[in-house]
Tab-separated table of C-alpha atoms in Angstrom:
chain	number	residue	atom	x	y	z
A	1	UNK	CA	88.898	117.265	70.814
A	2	UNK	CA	86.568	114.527	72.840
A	3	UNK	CA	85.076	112.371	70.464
A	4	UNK	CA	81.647	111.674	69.948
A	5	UNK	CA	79.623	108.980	72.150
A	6	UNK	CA	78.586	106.530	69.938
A	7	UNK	CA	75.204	105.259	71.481
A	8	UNK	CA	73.567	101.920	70.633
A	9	UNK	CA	70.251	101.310	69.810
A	10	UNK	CA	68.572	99.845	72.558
A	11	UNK	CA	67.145	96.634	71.481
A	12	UNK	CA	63.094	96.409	72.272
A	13	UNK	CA	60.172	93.352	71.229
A	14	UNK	CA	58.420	94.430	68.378
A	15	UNK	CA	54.614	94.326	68.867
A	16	UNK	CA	52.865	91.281	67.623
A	17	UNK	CA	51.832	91.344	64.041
A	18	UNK	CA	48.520	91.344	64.656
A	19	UNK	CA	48.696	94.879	66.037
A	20	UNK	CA	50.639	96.243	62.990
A	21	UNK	CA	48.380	94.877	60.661
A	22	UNK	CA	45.289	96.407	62.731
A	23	UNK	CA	47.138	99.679	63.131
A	24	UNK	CA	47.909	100.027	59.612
A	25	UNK	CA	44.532	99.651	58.087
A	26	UNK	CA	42.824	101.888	60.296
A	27	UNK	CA	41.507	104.571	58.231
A	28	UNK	CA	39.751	107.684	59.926
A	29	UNK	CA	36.615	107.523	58.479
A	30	UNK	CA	34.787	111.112	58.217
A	31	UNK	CA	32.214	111.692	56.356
A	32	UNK	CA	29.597	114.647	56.041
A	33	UNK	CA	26.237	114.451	56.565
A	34	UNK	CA	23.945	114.531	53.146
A	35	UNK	CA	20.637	115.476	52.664
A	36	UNK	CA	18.494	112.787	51.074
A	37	UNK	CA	15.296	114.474	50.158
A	38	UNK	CA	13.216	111.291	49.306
A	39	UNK	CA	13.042	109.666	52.713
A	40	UNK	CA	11.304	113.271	53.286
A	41	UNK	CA	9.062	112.198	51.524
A	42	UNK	CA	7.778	109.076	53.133
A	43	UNK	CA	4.765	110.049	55.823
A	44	UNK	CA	5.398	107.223	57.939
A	45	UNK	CA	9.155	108.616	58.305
A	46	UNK	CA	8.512	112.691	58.295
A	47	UNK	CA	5.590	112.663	60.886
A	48	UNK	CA	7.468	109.892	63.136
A	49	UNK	CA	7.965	112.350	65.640
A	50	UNK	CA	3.928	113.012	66.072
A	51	UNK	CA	2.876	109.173	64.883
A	52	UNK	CA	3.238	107.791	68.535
A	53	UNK	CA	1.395	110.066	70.523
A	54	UNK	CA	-1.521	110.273	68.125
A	55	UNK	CA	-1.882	106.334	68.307
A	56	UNK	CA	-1.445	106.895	71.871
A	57	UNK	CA	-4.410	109.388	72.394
A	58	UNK	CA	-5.947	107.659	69.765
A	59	UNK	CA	-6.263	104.810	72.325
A	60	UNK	CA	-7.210	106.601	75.520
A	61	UNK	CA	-10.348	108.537	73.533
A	62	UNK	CA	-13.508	107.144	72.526
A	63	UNK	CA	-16.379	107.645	69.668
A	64	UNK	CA	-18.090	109.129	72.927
A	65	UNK	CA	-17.372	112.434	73.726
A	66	UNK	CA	-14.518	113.051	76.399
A	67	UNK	CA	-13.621	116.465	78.202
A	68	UNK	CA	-9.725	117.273	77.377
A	69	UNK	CA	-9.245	116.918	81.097
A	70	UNK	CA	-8.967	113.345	81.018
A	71	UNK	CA	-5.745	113.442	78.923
A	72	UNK	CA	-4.873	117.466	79.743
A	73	UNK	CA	-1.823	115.611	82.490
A	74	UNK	CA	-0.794	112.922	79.943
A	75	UNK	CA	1.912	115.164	78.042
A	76	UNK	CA	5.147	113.696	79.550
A	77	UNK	CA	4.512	110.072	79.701
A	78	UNK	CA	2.732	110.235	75.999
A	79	UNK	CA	5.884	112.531	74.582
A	80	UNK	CA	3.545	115.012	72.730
A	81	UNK	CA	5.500	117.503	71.370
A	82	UNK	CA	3.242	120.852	71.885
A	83	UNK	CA	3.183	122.715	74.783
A	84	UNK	CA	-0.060	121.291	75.862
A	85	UNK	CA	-2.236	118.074	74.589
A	86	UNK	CA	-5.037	120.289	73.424
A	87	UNK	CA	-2.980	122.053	70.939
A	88	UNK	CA	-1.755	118.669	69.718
A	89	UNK	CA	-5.190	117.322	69.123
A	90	UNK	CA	-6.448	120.560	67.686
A	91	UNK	CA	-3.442	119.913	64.890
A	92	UNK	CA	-5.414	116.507	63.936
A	93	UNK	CA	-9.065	117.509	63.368
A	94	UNK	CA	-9.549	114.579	60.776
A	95	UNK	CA	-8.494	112.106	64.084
A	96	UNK	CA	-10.013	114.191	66.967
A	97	UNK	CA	-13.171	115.530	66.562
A	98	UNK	CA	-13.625	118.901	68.841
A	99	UNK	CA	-16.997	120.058	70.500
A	100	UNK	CA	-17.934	122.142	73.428
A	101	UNK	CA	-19.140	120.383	76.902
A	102	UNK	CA	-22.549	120.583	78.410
A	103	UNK	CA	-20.726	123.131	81.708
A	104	UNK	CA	-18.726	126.307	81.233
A	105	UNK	CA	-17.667	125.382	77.541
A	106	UNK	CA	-15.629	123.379	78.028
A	107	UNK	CA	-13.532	121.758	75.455
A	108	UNK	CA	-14.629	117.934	74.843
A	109	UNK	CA	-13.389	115.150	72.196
A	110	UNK	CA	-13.911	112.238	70.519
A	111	UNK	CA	-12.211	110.077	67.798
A	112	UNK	CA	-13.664	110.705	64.495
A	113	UNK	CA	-14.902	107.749	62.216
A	114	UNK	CA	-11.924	107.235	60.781
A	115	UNK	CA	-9.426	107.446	63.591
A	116	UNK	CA	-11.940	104.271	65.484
A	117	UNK	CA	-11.677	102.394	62.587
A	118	UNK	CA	-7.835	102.685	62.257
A	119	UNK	CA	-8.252	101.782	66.023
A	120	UNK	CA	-9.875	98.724	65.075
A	121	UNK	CA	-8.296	97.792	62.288
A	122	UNK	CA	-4.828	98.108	64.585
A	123	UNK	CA	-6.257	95.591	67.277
A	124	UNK	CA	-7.525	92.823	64.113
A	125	UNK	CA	-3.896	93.093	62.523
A	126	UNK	CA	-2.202	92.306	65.938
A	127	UNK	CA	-4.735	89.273	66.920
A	128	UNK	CA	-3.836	88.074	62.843
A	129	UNK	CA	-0.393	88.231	62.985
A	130	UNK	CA	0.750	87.992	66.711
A	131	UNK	CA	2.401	85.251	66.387
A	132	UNK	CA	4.954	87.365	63.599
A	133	UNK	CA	4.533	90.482	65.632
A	134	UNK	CA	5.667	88.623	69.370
A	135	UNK	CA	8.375	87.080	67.825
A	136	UNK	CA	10.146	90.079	66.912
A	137	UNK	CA	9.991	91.107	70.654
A	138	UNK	CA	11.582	87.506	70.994
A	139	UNK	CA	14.288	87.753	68.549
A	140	UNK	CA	15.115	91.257	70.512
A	141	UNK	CA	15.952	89.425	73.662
A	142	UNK	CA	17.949	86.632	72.096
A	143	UNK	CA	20.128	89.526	70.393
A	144	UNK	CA	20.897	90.390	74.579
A	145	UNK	CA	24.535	88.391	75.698
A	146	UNK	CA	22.228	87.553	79.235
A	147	UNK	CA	19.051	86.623	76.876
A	148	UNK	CA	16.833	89.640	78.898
A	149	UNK	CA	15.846	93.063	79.333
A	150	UNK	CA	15.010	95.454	82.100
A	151	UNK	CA	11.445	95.620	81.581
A	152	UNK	CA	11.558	99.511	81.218
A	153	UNK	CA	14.158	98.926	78.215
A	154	UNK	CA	11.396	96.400	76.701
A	155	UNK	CA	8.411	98.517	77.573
A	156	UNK	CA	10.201	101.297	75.034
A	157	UNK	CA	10.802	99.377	72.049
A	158	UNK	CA	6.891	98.224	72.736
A	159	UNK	CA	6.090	101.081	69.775
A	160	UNK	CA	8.657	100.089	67.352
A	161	UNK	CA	8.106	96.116	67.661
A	162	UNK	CA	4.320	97.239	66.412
A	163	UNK	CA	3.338	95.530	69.816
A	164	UNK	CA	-0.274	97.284	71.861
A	165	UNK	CA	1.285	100.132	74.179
A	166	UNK	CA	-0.217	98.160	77.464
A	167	UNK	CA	0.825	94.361	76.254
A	168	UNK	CA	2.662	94.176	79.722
A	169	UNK	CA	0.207	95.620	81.973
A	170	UNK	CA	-3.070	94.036	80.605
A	171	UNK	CA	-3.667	90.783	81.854
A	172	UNK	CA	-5.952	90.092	78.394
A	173	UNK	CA	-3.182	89.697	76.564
A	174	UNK	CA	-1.597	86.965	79.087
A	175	UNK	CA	2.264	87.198	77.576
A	176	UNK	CA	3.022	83.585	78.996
A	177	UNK	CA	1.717	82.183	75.873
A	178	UNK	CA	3.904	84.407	73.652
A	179	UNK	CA	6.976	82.899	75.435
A	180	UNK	CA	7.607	85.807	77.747
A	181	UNK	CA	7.359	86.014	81.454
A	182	UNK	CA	8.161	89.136	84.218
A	183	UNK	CA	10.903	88.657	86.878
A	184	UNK	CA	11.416	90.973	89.973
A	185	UNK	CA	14.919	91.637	90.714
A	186	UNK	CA	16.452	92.108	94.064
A	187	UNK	CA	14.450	91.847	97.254
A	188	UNK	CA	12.866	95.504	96.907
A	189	UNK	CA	9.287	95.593	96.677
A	190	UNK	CA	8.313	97.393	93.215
A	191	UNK	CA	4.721	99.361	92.819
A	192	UNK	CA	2.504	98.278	89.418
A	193	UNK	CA	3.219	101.731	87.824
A	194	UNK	CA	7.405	101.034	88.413
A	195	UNK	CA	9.642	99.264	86.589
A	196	UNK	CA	12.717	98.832	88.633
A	197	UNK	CA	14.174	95.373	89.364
A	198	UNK	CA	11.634	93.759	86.623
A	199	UNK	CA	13.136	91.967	83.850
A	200	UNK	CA	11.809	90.961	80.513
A	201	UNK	CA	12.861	86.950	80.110
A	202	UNK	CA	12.291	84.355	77.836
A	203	UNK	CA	10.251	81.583	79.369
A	204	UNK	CA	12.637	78.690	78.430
A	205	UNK	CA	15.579	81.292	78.266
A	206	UNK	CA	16.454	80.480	74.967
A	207	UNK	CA	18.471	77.439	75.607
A	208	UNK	CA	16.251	74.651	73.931
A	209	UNK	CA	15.409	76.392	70.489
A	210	UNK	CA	18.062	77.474	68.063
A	211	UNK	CA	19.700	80.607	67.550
A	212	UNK	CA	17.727	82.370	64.113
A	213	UNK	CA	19.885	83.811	61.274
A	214	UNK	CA	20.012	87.214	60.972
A	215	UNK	CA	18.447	89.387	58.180
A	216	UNK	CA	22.393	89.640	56.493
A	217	UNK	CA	22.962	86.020	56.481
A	218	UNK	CA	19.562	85.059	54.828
A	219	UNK	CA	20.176	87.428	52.255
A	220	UNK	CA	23.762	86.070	51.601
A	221	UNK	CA	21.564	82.904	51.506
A	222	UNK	CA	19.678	84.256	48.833
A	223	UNK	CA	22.060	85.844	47.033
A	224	UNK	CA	24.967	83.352	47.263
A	225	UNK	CA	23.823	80.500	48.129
A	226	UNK	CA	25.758	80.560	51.263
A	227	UNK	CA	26.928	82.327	54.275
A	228	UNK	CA	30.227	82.394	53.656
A	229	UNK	CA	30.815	85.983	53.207
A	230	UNK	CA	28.336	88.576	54.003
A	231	UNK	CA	28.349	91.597	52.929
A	232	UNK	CA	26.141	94.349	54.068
A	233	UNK	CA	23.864	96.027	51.301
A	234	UNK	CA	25.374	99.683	50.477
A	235	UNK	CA	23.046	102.041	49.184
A	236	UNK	CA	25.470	105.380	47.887
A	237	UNK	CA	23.771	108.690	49.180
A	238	UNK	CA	22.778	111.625	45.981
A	239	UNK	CA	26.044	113.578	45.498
A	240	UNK	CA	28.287	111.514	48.048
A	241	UNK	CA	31.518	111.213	46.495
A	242	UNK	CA	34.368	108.774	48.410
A	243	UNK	CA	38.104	109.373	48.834
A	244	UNK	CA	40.046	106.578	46.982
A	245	UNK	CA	41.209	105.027	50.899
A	246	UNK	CA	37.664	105.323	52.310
A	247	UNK	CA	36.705	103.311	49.259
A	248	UNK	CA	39.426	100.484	49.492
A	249	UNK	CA	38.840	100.553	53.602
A	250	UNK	CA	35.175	100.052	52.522
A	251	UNK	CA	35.681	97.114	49.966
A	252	UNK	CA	37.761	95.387	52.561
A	253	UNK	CA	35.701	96.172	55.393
A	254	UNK	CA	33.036	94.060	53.546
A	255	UNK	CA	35.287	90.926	53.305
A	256	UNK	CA	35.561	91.274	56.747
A	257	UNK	CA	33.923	87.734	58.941
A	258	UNK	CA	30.528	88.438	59.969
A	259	UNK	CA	29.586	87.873	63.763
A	260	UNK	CA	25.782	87.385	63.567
A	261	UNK	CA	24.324	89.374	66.289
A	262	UNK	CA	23.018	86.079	68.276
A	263	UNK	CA	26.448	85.148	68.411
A	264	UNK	CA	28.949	85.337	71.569
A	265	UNK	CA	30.795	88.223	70.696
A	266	UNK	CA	33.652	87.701	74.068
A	267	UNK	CA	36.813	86.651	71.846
A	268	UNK	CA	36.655	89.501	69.756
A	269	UNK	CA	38.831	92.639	70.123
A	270	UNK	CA	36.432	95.752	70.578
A	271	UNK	CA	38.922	97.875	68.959
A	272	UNK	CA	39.032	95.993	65.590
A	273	UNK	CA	37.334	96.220	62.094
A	274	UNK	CA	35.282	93.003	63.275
A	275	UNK	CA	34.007	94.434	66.224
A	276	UNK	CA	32.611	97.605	63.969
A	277	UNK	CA	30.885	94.814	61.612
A	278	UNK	CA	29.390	92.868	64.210
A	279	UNK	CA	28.268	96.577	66.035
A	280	UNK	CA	27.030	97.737	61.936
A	281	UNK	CA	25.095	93.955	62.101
A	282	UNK	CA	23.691	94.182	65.373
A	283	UNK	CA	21.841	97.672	64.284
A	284	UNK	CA	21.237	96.387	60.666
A	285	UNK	CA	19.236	93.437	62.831
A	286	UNK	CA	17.636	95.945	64.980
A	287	UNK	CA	16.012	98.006	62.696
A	288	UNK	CA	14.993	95.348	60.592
A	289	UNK	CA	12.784	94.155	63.440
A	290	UNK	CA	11.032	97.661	63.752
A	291	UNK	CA	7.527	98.289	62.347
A	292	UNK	CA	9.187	101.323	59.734
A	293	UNK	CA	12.984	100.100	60.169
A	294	UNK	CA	13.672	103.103	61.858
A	295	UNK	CA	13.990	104.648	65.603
A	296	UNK	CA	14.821	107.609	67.489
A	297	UNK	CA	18.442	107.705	68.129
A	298	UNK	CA	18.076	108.230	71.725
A	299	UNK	CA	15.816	105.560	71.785
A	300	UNK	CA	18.866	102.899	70.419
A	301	UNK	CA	21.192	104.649	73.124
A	302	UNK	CA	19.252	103.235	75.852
A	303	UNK	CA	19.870	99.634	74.298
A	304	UNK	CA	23.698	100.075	74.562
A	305	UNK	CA	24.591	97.967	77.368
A	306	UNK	CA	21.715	95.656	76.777
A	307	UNK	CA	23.000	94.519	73.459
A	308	UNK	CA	26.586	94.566	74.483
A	309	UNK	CA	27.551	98.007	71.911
A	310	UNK	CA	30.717	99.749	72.454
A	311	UNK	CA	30.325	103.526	74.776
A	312	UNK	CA	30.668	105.515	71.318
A	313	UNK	CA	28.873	103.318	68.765
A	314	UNK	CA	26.763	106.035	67.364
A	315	UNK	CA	29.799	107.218	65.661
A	316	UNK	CA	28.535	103.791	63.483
A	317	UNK	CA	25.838	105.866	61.813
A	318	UNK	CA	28.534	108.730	60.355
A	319	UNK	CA	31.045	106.274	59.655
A	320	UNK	CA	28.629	104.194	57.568
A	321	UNK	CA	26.250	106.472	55.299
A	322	UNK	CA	25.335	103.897	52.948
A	323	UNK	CA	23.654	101.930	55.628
A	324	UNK	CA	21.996	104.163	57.701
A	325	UNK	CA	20.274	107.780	57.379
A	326	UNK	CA	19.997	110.316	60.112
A	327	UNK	CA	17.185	111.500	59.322
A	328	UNK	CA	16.776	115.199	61.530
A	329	UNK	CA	13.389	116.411	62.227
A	330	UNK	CA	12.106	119.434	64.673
A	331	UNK	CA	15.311	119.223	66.847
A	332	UNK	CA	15.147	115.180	66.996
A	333	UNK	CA	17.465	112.560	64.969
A	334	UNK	CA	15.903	109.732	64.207
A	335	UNK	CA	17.948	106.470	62.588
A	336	UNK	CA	16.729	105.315	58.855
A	337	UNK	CA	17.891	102.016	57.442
A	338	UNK	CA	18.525	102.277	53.772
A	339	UNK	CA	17.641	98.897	52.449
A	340	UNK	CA	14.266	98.895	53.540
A	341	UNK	CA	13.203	102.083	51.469
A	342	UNK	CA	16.025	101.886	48.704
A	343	UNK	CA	16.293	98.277	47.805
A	344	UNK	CA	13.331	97.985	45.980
A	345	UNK	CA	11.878	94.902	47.007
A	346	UNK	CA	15.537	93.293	46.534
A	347	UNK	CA	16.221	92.435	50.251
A	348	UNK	CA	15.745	89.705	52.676
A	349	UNK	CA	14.304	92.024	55.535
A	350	UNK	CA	9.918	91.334	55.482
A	351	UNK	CA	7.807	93.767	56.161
A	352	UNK	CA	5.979	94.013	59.524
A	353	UNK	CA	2.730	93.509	59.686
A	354	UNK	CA	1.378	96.691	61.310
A	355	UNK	CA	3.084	99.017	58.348
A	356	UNK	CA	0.220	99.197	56.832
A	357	UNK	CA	-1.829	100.729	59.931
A	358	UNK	CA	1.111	103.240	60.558
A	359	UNK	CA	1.055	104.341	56.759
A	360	UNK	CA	-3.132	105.059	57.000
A	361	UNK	CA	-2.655	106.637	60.535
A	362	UNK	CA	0.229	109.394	58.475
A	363	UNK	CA	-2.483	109.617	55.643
A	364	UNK	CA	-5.105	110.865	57.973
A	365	UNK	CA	-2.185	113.568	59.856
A	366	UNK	CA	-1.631	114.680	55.818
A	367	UNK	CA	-5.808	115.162	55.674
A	368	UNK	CA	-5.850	117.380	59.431
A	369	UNK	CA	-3.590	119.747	57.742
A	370	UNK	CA	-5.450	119.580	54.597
A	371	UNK	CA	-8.356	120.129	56.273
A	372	UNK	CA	-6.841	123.415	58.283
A	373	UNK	CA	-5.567	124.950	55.438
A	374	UNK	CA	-9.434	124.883	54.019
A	375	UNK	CA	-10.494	126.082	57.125
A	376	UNK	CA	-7.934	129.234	56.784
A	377	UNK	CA	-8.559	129.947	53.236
A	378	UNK	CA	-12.419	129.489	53.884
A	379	UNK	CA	-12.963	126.856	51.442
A	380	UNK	CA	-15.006	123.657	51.985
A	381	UNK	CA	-13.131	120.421	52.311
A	382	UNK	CA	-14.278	117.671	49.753
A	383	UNK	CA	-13.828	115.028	52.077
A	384	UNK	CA	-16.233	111.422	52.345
A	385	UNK	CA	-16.596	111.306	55.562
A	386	UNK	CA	-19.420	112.241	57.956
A	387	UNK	CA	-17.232	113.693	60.995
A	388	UNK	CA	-15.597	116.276	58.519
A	389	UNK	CA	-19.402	117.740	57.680
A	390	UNK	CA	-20.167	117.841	61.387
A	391	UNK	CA	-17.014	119.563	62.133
A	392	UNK	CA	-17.357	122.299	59.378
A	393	UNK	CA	-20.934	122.709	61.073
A	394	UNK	CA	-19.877	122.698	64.782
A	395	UNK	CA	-17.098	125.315	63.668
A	396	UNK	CA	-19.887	127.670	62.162
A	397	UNK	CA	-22.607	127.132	64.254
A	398	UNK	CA	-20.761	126.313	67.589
A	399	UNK	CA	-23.136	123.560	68.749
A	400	UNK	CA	-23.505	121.659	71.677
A	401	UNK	CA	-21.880	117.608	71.303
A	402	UNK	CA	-24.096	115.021	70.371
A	403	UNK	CA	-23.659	112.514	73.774
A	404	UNK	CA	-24.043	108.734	73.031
């Protein structure tokens, strides 16, 4: 009988210990979407998705009556959601006020009373406070490894940052003394209306003033007295109940350093637990700097590269419930952060200046479909203001506008 080969074990380098350790605390974090019903609730959040283009029209329309035609081709570059721009600003009667033209009846119209005077109101809070409102823009650069922007990138977060819609084209607003100036990339030859090969820069680049601490590390500030450790606030979602590893991977993921987001970020391992902090900080930081703390998704995808954020970071805003809500409305996801709406005035982040503005602007949306559900049930609406008695009349008798 041939006996049995006796093979030896071949001998191989174990990995370095760093690797087991990393290996063995991963924990596949899964967790399932759940409906919060109270940031529902908040105007400024639910009618984000028709907000922006209402401001926008808001500014292209006068007190003086307009035909539709003017803004009839604006659809795509103003992201209304309807079909066409006259069945958006039929939607808003409290904001647009409808009439027929002088030729072929033709629709015409102008911003009501109260729509001009959020107008207004929007322009006075922004010469107030620019000096808060700009520096957000700045603080968005610094948070870029190469301290820039492509000016496209910049032009998009425009909204958010609570900054005018036409800061970089208008030569009023003269961005130089904000800090800011335009480069052109590349020896192609741009037109006005494009944005290729312009970048967004920093007049001094950043190098002579020092780095700001982020909205986590003042609060550690304020809480501890140091930054030492920083933990992100959690904020526990209605019914969300953790496994017993989740939990532990959570407490230690808080103990975890903290890489403030106007850090360099190179020696870091993209595949560790720090790297997921530093990615959870950078969008904690982001939103923070938003008028409403909050943003499209798609809209944060485009800042990926920009900000230095892993291919697959949006898997950040499943993995980490407590900080951030999705937030789905009419086929778009839009990106909540908890602590502003759920800390209770117990947080570090300030509120922008131009909040208030956006929360009037939802107030009069809530009144146009107050006022259209009158209009369907035939009762009068009890409203104060002038343009909603000239509307009920132009609906009844059909009159000619009123031209100023």
């Amino acid at each position: 009988m041939r006996p049995l080969a006796i093979r030896r074990r071949e001998a191989r380098l174990l990995p370095p210990l760093a690797v087991l350790v990393r290996s063995m605390a991963y924990v596949d974090v899964k967790m399932r979407w759940k409906k919060d019903a109270s940031f529902d609730a908040v105007p400024v959040l639910s009618q984000a998705r028709d907000l922006r283009p209402l401001v926008s029209l808001a500014g292209l329309l006068s007190p003086s009556p307009t035909p539709v035609s003017a803004v009839s081709k604006l659809r795509i570059p103003l992201e209304v959601p309807d079909r066409r721009v006259i069945s958006f600003l039929r939607r808003f009667p409290a904001a647009f006020v409808e009439s027929v033209g002088p030729e072929h009846n033709h629709p015409w119209f102008r911003l009501s009373g109260s729509a001009a005077g959020l107008l207004q109101e929007e322009r006075e809070v922004f010469a107030a406070r620019r000096a808060d409102i700009t520096s957000r823009l700045g603080r968005l650069l610094l948070m870029a490894p190469r301290r820039r922007l492509p000016l496209r990138a910049a032009q998009g977060m425009l909204w958010h940052l609570g900054l005018p819609e036409d800061y970089f084209r208008c030569r009023d607003y003269d961005i130089a003394q904000d800090g800011f100036r335009i480069l052109t990339i590349g020896d192609s030859v741009c037109r006005e209306e494009e944005d290729d090969g312009r970048e967004l820069v920093l007049i001094d680049n950043g190098e002579h003033q020092e780095m700001p601490k982020s909205v986590l590390q003042m609060d550690a500030i304020r809480r501890f007295g140091s930054m030492e450790t920083v933990p992100i606030p959690l904020f526990q979602s209605k019914g969300l109940r953790l496994k017993q590893k989740i939990e532990a991977w959570l407490e230690g993921f808080q103990k975890l350093p903290y890489v403030s987001p106007y850090e360099d970020f190179s020696g870091i391992d993209r595949g560790s637990d720090v790297s997921e902090k530093r990615v959870v900080g950078v969008l904690h930081e982001l939103l923070s700097l938003f008028v409403t703390c909050s943003a499209e998704r798609r809209r944060l995808l485009c800042l990926r590269q920009h900000l230095g954020l892993p291919q697959k970071f949006h898997r950040v805003f499943e993995r980490h419930p407590h900080v951030f809500y999705l937030l789905l409305k009419e086929k778009t996801c839009f990106v909540v952060l908890k602590e502003a709406y759920l800390a209770r005035g117990d947080t570090a982040i300030e509120e922008h200046p131009m909040l208030v503005v956006r929360r009037k602007y939802a107030g009069l949306m809530e009144e146009s479909r107050e006022i259209i559900r009158c209009r369907r049930s035939g009762k009068p609406f009890p409203s104060k203001h002038k343009d909603h008695e000239q509307i009920e009349d132009s609906e009844g008798a059909n009159s000619a506008p009123i031209l100023s």
